[in-house]
XYZ file of C-alpha atoms in Angstrom:
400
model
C 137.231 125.065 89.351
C 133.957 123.607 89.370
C 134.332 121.556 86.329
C 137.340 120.424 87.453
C 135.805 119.275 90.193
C 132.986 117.121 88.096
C 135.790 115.878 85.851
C 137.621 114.697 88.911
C 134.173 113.390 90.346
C 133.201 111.648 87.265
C 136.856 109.803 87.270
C 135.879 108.401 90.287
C 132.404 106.946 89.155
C 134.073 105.292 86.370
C 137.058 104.162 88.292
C 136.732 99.855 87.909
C 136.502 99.231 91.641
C 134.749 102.887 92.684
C 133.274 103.046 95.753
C 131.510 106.713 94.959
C 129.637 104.676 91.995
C 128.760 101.807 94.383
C 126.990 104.778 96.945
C 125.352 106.040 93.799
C 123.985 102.914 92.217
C 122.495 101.771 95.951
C 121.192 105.022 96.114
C 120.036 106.303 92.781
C 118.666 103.046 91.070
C 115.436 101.642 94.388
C 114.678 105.339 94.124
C 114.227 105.418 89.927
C 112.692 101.734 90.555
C 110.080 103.281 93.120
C 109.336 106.381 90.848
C 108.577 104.508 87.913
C 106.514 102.087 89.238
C 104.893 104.286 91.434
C 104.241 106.734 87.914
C 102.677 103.724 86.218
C 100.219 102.894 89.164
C 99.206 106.516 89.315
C 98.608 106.842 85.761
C 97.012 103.260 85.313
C 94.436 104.189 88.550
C 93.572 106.891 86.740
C 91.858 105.486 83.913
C 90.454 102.425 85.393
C 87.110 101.862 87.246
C 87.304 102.275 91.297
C 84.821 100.694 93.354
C 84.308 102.955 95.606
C 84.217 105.361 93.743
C 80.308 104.512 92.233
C 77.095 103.813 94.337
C 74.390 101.658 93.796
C 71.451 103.790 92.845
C 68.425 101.500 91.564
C 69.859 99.003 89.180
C 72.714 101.656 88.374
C 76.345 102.537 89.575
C 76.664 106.394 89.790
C 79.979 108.401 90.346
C 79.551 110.031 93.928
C 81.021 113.146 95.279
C 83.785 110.794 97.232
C 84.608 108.934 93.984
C 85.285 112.200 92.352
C 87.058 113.116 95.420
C 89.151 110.405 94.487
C 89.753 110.595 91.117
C 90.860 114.573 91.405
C 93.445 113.103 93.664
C 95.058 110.554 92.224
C 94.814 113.646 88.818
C 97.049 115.374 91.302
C 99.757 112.438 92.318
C 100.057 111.797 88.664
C 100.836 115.624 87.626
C 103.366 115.936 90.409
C 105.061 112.766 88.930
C 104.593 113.889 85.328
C 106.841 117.434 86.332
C 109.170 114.835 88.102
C 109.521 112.733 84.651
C 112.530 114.915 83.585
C 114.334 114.662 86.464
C 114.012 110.447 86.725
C 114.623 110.630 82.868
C 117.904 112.718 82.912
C 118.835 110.327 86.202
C 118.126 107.552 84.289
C 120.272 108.466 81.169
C 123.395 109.586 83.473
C 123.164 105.975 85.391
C 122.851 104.478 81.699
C 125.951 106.705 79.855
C 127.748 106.036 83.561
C 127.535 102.401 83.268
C 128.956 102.683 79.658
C 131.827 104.660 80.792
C 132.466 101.513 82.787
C 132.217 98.832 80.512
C 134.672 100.803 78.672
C 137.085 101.573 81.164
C 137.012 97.696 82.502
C 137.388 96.406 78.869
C 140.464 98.709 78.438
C 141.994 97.211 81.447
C 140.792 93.526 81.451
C 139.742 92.421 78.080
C 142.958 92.866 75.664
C 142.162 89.694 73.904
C 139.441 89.704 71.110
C 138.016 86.949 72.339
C 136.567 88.293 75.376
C 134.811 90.372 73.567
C 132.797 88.307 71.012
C 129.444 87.301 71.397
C 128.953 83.901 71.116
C 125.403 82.163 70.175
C 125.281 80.381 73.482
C 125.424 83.978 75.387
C 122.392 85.041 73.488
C 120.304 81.949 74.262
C 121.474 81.857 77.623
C 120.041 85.372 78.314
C 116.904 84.719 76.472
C 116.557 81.895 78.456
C 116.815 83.843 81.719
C 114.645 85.950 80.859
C 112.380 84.160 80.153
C 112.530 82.347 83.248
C 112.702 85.533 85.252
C 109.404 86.493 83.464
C 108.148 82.857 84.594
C 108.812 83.608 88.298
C 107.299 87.283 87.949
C 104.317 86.511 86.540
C 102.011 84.266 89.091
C 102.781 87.277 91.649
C 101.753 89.912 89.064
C 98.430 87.876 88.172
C 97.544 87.288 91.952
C 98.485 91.019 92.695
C 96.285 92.212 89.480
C 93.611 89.931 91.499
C 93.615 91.020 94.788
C 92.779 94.611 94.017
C 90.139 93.571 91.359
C 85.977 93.510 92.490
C 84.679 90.046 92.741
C 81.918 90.394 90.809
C 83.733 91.815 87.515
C 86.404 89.023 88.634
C 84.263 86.127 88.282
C 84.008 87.700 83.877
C 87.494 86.485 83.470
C 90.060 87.977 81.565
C 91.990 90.269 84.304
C 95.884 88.764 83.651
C 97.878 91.834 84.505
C 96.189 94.637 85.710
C 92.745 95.387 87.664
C 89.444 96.451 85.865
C 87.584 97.088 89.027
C 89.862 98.731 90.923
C 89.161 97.796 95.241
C 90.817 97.697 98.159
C 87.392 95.413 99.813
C 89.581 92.382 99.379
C 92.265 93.499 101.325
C 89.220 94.763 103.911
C 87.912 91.325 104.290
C 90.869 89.879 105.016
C 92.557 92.422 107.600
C 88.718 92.077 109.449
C 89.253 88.027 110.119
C 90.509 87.793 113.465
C 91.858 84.723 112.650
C 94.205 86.076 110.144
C 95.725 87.703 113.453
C 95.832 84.889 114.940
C 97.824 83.183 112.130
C 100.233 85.288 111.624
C 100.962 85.531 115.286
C 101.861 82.051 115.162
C 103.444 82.108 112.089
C 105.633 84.906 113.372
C 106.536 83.212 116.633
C 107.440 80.075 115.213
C 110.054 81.822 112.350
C 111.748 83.956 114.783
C 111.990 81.286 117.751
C 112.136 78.179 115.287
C 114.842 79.749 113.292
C 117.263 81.348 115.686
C 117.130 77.809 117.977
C 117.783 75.628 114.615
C 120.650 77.721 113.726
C 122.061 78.124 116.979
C 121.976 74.146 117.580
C 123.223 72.916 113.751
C 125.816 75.141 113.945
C 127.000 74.053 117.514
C 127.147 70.583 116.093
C 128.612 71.637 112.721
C 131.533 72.675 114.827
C 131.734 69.700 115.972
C 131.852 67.943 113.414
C 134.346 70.021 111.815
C 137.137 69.461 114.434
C 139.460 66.586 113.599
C 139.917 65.529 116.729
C 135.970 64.755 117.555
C 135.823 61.429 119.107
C 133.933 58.855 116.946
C 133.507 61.003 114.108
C 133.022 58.470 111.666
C 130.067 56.804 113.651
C 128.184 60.317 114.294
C 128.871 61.301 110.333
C 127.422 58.073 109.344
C 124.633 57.621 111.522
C 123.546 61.409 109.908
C 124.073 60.294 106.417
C 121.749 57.225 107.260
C 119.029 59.588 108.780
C 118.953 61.164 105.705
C 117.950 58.195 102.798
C 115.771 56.220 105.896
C 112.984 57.129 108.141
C 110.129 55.660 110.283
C 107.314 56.916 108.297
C 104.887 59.541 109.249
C 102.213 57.226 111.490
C 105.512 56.271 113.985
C 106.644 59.887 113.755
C 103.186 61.145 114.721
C 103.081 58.672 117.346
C 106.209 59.887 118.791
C 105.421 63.082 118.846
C 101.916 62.392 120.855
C 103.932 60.580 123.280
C 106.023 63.345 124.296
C 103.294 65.346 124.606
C 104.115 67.803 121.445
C 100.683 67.064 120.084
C 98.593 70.390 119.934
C 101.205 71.927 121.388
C 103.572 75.287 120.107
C 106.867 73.425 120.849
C 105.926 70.895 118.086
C 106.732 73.567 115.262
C 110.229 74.410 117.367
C 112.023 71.232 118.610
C 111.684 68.562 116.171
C 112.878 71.305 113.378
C 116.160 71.790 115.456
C 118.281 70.320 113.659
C 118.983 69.173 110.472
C 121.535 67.098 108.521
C 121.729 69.020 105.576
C 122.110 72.080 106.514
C 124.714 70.791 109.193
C 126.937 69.605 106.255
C 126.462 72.796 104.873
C 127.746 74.813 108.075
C 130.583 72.070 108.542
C 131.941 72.863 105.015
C 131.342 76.608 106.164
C 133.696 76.489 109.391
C 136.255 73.797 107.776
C 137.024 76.571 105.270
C 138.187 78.706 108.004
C 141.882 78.515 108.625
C 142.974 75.969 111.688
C 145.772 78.675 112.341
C 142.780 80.654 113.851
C 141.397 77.908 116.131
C 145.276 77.031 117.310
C 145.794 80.377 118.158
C 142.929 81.051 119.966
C 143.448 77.832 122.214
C 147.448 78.937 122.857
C 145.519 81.924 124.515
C 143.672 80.019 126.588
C 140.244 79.654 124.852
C 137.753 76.464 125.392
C 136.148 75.014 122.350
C 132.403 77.119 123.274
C 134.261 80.212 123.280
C 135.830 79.690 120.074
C 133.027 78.495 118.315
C 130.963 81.839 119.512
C 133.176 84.659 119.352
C 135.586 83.151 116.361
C 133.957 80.497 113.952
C 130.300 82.402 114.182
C 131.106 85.867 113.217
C 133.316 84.411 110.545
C 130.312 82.307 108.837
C 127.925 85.313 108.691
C 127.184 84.304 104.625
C 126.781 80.932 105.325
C 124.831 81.556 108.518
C 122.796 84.061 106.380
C 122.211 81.809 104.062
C 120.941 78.973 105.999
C 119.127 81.528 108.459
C 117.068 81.993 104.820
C 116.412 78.363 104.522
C 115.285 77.853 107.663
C 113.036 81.371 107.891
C 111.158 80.078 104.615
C 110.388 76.565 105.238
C 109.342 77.715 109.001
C 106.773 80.746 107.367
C 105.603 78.025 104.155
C 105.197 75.314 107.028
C 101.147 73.983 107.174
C 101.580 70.361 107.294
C 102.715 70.214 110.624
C 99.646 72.494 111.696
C 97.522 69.735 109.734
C 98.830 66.846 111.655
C 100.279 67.984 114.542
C 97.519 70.292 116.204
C 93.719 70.433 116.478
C 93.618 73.769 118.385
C 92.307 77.056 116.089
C 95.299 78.961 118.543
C 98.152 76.814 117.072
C 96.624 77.451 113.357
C 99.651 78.697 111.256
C 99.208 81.810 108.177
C 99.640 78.709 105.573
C 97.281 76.759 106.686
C 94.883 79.212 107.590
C 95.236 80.233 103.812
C 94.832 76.694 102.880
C 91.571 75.584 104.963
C 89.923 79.435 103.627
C 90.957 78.777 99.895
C 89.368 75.575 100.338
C 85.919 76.252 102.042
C 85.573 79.798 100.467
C 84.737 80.987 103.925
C 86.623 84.663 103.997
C 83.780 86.375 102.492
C 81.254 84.775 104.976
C 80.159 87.175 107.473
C 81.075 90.538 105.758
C 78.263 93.159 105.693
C 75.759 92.833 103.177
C 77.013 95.435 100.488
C 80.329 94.312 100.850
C 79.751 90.412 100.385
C 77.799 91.097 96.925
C 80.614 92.497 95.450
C 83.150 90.436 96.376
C 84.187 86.691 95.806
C 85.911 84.127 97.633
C 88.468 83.707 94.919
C 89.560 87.302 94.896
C 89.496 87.443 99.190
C 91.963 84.498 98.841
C 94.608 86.131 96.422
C 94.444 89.041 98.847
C 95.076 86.225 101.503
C 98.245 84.613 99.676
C 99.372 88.594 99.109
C 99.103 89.663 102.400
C 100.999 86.425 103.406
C 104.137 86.847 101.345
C 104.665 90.302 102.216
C 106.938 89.706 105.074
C 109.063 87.193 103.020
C 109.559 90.089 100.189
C 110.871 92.219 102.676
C 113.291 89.966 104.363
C 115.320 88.482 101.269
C 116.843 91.686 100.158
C 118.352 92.398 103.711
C 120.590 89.255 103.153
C 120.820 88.493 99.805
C 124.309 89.992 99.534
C 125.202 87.398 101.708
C 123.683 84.327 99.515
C 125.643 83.439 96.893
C 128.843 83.824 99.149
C 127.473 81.689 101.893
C 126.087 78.440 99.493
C 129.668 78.622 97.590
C 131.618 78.671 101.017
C 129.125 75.724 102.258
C 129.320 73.765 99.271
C 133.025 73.179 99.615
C 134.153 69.583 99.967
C 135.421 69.190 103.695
């Protein structure tokens, strides 16, 4: 009975459009992601220097009681994950000999022809290429990471590309103790959350509009966009504009002038012209006005488009230090990136750290734990709507 059972269960796992195996892979494969790289922290920590671990005695670093402390324990994490090994292994070679069932079972029922199943030259230098351009994007954030938990002094030697040789967490120290990080990322915060949901909210609303057919003067309004786009004042009229509607030094100078842009509203016009007029008929026989059926219809139908511009917007708001630069003078208005920017450039994080401390770090290495600490909220973010990304730039990108 019970291997009926796993027969049965495996059926389903290999089944072309399974939704058991789609559970499973969500499941199974950011758990055998964490392990692993969790197993190779624990074992490289293991064997490199720590920091705190030694005391300056004289002219000599000695291993103290606490740095043995230390070492025992991290001993301990990587034993526990060495008896775990098996059990990630076998995982790993069931998601592997699962995901070979599969190809077979979809080549039996898609690829008849021969053709579909050579492997042309072009395939193989396209996914060379890939990589290698995967390994491109990787990279800078494994060589600032590698940095950021590095000591300053054995830093400044050169040579660390990938992992620490001075293992410390006094970067990260440094930076958490600036107040003005705080501050920063305060700002930063306020102006993504309230900059992005207000932008989206008003493009959209005039996407709409620009989507209905029977708009009055639609030609003019599309035009006049278009013409916004390719022309502009020039920053010194811009910034005089903005000081003479008293934005200058100001929060609502990072909120209202990003409102709306023309880009983006082609993209969510493509977005709600895709959507079947049926809909919008149907909803006005019923009595509907055009707010209400841009709310309750056209926006819950554009969620990978909004998604997707929502994304847009959320980056270019947290990236944003120009507009700090020219727009403000106050240190309460001073965004994350440019509070990264102005410390990168005058070395100033390590200034004022206790005495101990500030001899064993460097400005350099304060700074990468800086940039680190800064993209940490971004990393989160993207995965909770990248299923939505692809969809929502191939429904905008539609010719209207």
């Amino acid at each position: 009975m019970t291997k009926l059972k796993t027969k049965e269960y495996l059926h389903k796992l290999t089944a072309v459009n399974s939704d058991e195996y789609t559970a499973l892979k969500r499941f199974t494969l950011p758990v055998l992601v964490i392990f692993y790289v969790c197993f190779f922290v624990f074992a490289i920590l293991g064997n490199i220097e720590i920091s705190e671990a030694y005391s300056k005695i004289g002219e000599e670093y000695v291993l103290t009681e606490y740095g043995k402390s230390i070492y025992l324990t991290l001993d301990i994490i990587f034993y526990i994950f060495c008896g775990l090994l098996p059990i990630a292994l076998a995982a790993t070679g069931f998601m592997i000999a699962l995901i070979v069932l599969r190809k077979k079972e979809y080549s039996r029922h898609f690829n008849k022809s021969k053709l579909n199943r050579r492997i042309y030259p072009f395939d193989v230098i396209l996914a060379i290429g890939m990589g290698i351009f995967c390994l491109l994007c990787i990279y800078p954030i494994v060589y600032v990471l590698a940095g950021s938990f590095n000591q300053g002094m054995d830093y400044s030697r050169g040579g660390v590309y990938f992992i620490p040789r001075v293992f410390t967490f006094e970067n990260y120290k440094a930076v958490l103790m600036d107040d003005a990080l705080w501050m920063g990322f305060l700002v930063t915060i306020g102006r993504t959350v309230i900059g992005t949901l207000t932008a989206l909210v008003f493009t959209a609303a005039v996407g709409y509009a620009m989507s209905r057919p029977n708009l009055k003067f639609k030609p003019f309004f599309y035009w006049v966009n278009i013409f916004t786009m390719f022309f502009g004042g020039g920053l010194i009229p811009y910034f005089l504009i903005i000081k003479s509607i008293g934005l200058y030094d100001n929060f609502f100078v990072y909120i209202i002038p990003g409102l709306y842009s023309v880009y983006n509203m082609i993209v969510l016009q493509s977005g709600f012209k895709s959507i079947d007029s049926e809909i919008h008929d149907a909803a006005v026989v019923d009595g509907a006005g055009e707010l209400r059926i841009w709310f309750q219809i056209y926006m819950p139908l554009s969620k990978p488009i909004l998604a997707t511009v929502a994304l847009w917007l959320l980056v270019g708001h947290w990236n944003s230090y120009f507009d700090t630069m020219i727009y403000t003078n106050s240190d309460n208005l001073q965004t994350l990136q440019y509070y990264l920017l102005k410390t990168i450039q005058t070395s100033s994080l390590s200034e004022g750290l206790p005495s101990d401390m500030a001899e064993r770090l460097s400005a350099q290495t304060v700074s990468l734990a800086a940039i680190i600490i800064s993209i940490i909220p971004v990393l989160f973010f993207f995965p909770l709507i990248r299923k939505n990304f692809s969809s929502g730039i191939m429904v905008g990108s539609l010719k209207g």
